[in-house]
PDB file of C-alpha atoms in Angstrom:
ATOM      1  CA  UNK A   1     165.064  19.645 134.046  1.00  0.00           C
ATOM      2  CA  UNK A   2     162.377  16.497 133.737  1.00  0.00           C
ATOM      3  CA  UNK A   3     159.155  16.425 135.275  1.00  0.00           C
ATOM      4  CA  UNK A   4     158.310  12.999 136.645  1.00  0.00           C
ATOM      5  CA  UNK A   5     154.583  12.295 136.499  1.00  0.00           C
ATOM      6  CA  UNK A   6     152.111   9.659 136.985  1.00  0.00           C
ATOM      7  CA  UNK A   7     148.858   9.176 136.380  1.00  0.00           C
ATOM      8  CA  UNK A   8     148.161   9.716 140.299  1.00  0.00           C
ATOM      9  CA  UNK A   9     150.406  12.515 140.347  1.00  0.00           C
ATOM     10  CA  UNK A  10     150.113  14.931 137.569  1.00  0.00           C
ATOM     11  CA  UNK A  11     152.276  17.980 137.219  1.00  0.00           C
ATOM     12  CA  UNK A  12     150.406  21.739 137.588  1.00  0.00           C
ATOM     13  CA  UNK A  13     150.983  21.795 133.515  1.00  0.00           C
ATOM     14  CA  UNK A  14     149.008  18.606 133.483  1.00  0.00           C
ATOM     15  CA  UNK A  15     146.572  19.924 135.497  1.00  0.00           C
ATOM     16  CA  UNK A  16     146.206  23.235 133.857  1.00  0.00           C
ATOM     17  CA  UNK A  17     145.910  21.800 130.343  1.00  0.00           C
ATOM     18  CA  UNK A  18     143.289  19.746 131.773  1.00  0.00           C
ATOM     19  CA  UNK A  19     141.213  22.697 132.630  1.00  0.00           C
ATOM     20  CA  UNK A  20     142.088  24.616 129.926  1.00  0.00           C
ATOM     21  CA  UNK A  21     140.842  22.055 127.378  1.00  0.00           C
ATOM     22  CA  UNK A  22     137.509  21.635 129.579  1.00  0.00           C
ATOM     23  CA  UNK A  23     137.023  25.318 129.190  1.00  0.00           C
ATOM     24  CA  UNK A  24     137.640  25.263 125.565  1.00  0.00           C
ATOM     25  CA  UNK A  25     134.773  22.289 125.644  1.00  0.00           C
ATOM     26  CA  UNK A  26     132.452  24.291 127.885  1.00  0.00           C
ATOM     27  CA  UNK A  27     132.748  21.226 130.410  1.00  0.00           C
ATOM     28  CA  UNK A  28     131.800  22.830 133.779  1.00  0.00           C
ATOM     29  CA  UNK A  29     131.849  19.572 135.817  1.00  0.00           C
ATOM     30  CA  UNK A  30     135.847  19.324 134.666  1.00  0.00           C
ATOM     31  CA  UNK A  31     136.433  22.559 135.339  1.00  0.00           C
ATOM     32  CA  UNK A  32     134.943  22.319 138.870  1.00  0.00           C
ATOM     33  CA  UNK A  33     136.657  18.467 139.346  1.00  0.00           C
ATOM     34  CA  UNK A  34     139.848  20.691 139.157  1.00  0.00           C
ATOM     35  CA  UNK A  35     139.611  23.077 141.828  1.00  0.00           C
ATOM     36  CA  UNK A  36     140.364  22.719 145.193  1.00  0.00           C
ATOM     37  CA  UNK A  37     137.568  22.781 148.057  1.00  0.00           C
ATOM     38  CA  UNK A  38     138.914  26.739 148.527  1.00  0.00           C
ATOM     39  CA  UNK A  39     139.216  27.663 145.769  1.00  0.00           C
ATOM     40  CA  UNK A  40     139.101  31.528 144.376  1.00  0.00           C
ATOM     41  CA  UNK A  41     139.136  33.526 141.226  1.00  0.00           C
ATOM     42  CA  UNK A  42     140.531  37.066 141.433  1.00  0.00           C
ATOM     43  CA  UNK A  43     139.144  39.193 138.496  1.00  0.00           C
ATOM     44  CA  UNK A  44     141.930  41.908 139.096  1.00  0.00           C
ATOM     45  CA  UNK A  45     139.614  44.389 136.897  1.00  0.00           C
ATOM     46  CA  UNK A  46     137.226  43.734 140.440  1.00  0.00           C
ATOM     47  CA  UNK A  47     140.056  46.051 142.354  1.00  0.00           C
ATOM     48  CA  UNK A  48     137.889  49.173 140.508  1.00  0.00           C
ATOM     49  CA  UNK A  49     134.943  47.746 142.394  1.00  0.00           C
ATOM     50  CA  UNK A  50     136.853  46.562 145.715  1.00  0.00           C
ATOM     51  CA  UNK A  51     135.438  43.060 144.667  1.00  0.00           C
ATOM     52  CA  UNK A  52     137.147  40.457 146.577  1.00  0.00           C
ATOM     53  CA  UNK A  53     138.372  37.332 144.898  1.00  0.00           C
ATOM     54  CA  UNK A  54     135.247  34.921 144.679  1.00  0.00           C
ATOM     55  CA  UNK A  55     135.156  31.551 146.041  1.00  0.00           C
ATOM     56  CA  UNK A  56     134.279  28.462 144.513  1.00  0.00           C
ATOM     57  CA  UNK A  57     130.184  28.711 144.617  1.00  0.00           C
ATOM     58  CA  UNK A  58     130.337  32.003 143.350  1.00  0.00           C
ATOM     59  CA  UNK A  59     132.882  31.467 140.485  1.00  0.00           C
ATOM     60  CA  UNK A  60     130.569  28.421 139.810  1.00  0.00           C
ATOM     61  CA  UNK A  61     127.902  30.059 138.599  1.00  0.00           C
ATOM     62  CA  UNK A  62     130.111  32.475 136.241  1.00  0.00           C
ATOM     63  CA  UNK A  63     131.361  29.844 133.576  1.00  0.00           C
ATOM     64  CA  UNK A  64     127.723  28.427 132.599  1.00  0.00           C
ATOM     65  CA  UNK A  65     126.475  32.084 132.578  1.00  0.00           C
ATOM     66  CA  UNK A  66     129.475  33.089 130.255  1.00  0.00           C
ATOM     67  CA  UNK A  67     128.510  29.758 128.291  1.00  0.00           C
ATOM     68  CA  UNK A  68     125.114  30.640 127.789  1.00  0.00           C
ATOM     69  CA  UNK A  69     125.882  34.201 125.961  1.00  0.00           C
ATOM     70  CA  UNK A  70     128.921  32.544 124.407  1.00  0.00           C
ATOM     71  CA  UNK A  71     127.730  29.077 122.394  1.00  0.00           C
ATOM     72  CA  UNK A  72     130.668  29.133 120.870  1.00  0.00           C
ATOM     73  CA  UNK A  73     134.353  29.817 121.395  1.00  0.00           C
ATOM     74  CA  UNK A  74     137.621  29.380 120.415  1.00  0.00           C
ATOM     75  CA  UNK A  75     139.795  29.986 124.009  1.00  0.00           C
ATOM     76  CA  UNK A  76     143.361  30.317 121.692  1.00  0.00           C
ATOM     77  CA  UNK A  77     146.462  29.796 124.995  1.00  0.00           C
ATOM     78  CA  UNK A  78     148.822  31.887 122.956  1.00  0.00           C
ATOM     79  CA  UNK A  79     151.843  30.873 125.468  1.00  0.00           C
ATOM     80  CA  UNK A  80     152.070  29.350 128.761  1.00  0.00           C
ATOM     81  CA  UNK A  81     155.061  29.175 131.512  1.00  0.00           C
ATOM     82  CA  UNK A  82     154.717  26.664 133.804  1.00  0.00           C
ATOM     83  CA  UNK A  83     156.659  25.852 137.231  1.00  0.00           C
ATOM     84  CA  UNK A  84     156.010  23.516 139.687  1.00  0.00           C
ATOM     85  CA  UNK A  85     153.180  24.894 141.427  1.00  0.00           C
ATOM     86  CA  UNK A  86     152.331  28.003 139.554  1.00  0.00           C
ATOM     87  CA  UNK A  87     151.334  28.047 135.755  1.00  0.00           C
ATOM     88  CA  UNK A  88     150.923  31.255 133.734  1.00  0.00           C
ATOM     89  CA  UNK A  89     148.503  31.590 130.480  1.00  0.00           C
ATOM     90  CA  UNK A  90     148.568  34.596 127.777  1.00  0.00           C
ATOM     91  CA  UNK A  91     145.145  33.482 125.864  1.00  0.00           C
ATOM     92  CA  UNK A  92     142.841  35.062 123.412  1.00  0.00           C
ATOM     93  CA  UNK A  93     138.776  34.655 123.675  1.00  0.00           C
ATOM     94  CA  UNK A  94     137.101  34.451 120.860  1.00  0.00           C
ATOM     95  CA  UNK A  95     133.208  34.212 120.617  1.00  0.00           C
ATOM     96  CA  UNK A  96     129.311  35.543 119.457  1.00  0.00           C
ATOM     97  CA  UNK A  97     127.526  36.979 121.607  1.00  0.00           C
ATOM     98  CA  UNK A  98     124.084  34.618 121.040  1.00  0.00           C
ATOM     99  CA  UNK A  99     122.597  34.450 124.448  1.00  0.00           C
ATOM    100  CA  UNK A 100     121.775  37.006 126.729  1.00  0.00           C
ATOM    101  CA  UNK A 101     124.568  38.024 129.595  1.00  0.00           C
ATOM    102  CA  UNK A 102     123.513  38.912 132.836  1.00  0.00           C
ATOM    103  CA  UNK A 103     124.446  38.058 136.611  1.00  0.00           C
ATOM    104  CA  UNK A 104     127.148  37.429 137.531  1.00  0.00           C
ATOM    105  CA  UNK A 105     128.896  38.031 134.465  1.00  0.00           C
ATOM    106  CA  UNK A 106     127.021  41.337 134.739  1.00  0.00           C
ATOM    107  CA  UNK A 107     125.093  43.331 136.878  1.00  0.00           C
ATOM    108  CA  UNK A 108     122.332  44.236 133.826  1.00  0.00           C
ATOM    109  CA  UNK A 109     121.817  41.879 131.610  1.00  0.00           C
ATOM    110  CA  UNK A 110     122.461  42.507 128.025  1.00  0.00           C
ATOM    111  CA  UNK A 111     120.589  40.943 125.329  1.00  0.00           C
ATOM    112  CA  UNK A 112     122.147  39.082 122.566  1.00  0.00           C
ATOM    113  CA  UNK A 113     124.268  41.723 120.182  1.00  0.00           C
ATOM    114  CA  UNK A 114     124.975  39.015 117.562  1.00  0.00           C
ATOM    115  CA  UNK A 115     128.828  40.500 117.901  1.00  0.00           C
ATOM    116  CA  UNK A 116     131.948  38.450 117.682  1.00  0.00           C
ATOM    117  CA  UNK A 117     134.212  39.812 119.937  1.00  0.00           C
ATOM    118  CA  UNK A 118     138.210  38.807 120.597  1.00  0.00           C
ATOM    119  CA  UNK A 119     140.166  39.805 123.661  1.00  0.00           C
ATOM    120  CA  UNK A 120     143.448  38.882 125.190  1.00  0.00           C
ATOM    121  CA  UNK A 121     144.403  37.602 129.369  1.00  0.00           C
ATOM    122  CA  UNK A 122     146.655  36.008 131.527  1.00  0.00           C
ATOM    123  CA  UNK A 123     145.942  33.369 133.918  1.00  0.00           C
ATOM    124  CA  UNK A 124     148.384  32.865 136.908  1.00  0.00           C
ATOM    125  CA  UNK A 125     147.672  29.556 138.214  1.00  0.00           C
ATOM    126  CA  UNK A 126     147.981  27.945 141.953  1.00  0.00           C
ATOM    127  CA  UNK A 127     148.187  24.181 141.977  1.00  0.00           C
ATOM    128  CA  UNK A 128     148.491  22.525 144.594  1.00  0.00           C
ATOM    129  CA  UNK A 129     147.917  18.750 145.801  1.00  0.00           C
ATOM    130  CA  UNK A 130     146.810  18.198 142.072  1.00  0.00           C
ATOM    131  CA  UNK A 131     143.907  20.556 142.303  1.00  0.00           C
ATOM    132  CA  UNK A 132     143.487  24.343 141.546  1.00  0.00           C
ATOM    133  CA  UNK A 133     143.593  26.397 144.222  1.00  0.00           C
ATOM    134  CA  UNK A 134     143.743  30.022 142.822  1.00  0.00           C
ATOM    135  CA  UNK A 135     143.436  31.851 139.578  1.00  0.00           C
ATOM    136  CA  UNK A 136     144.315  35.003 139.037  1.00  0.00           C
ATOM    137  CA  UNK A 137     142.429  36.522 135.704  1.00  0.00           C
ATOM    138  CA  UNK A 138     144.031  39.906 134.005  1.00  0.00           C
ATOM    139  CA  UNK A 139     142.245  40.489 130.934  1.00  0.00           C
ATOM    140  CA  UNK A 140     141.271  43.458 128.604  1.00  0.00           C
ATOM    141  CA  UNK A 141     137.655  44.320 129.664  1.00  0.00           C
ATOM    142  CA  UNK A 142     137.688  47.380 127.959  1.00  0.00           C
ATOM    143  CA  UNK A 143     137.933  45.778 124.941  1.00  0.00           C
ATOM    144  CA  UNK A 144     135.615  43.451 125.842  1.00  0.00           C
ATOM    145  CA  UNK A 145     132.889  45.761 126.221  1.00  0.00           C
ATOM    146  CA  UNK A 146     133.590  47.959 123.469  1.00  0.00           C
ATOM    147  CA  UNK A 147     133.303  44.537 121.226  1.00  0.00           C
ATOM    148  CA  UNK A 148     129.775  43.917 122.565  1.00  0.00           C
ATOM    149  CA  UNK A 149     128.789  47.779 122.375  1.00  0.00           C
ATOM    150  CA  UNK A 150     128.612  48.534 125.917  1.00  0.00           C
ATOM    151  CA  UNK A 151     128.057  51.764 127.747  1.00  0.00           C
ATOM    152  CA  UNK A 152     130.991  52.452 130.333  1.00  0.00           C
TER     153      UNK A 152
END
């Protein structure tokens, strides 16, 4: 089956990649171009905490706090499935820890460890209208906490 797209009408692949490759970047004013005016991230790890999904203002602030303790990364999209409105990521995240991590990446902040850490997720994907309009994260924060040393 072909996908037909334009320039004014790009597919939820197109859309995804876009964000993808802005995250990659660090480009926080793509990433936010490409959601939707309701937008929401769902951390699924948040059920432990009976965290609702977060809407756009408060997922705002996450990616230039995760920026600032991560300088640089390599965000590795292992495989991706993609339908018409719904796109699904398997990635790996690798990165130092340089800067210091606090809210609302974390409650406490934690200083710098100088760690590299890897860990893998999938991304489910809502697009609609050419914008994002949900993402659903599942990815291995246990490992991602044992990598930086933290006390669970």
């Amino acid at each position: 089956m072909k996908s037909e797209t334009s320039t004014n009408n790009p597919s939820a692949f197109e859309i995804v990649s876009q964000f993808v490759a802005a995250l990659a970047a660090q480009d926080t004013e793509i990433m936010k171009s490409l959601h939707a005016k309701d937008y929401v991230v769902d951390w699924v790890y948040g059920d432990a905490f009976e965290n609702p999904p977060s809407s756009a203002e408060e997922s705002a602030a996450f990616f230039p706090a995760w920026f600032i303790g991560f300088d640089e990364i390599d965000y590795d999209v292992k495989r991706t499935i993609a339908a018409e409105e719904v796109v699904v990521t398997e990635w790996v995240f690798t990165g130092t820890h340089t800067g210091p991590l606090g809210p609302p990446v974390f409650e406490e902040r934690l200083d710098p460890t100088g760690r590299t850490i890897q860990f893998r997720g999938v991304t489910i994907y809502d697009v609609r209208e050419g914008l994002i309009q949900r993402e659903t994260i599942y990815m291995d924060l246990a490992t991602l906490l044992v990598e930086l040393g933290a006390r669970v």
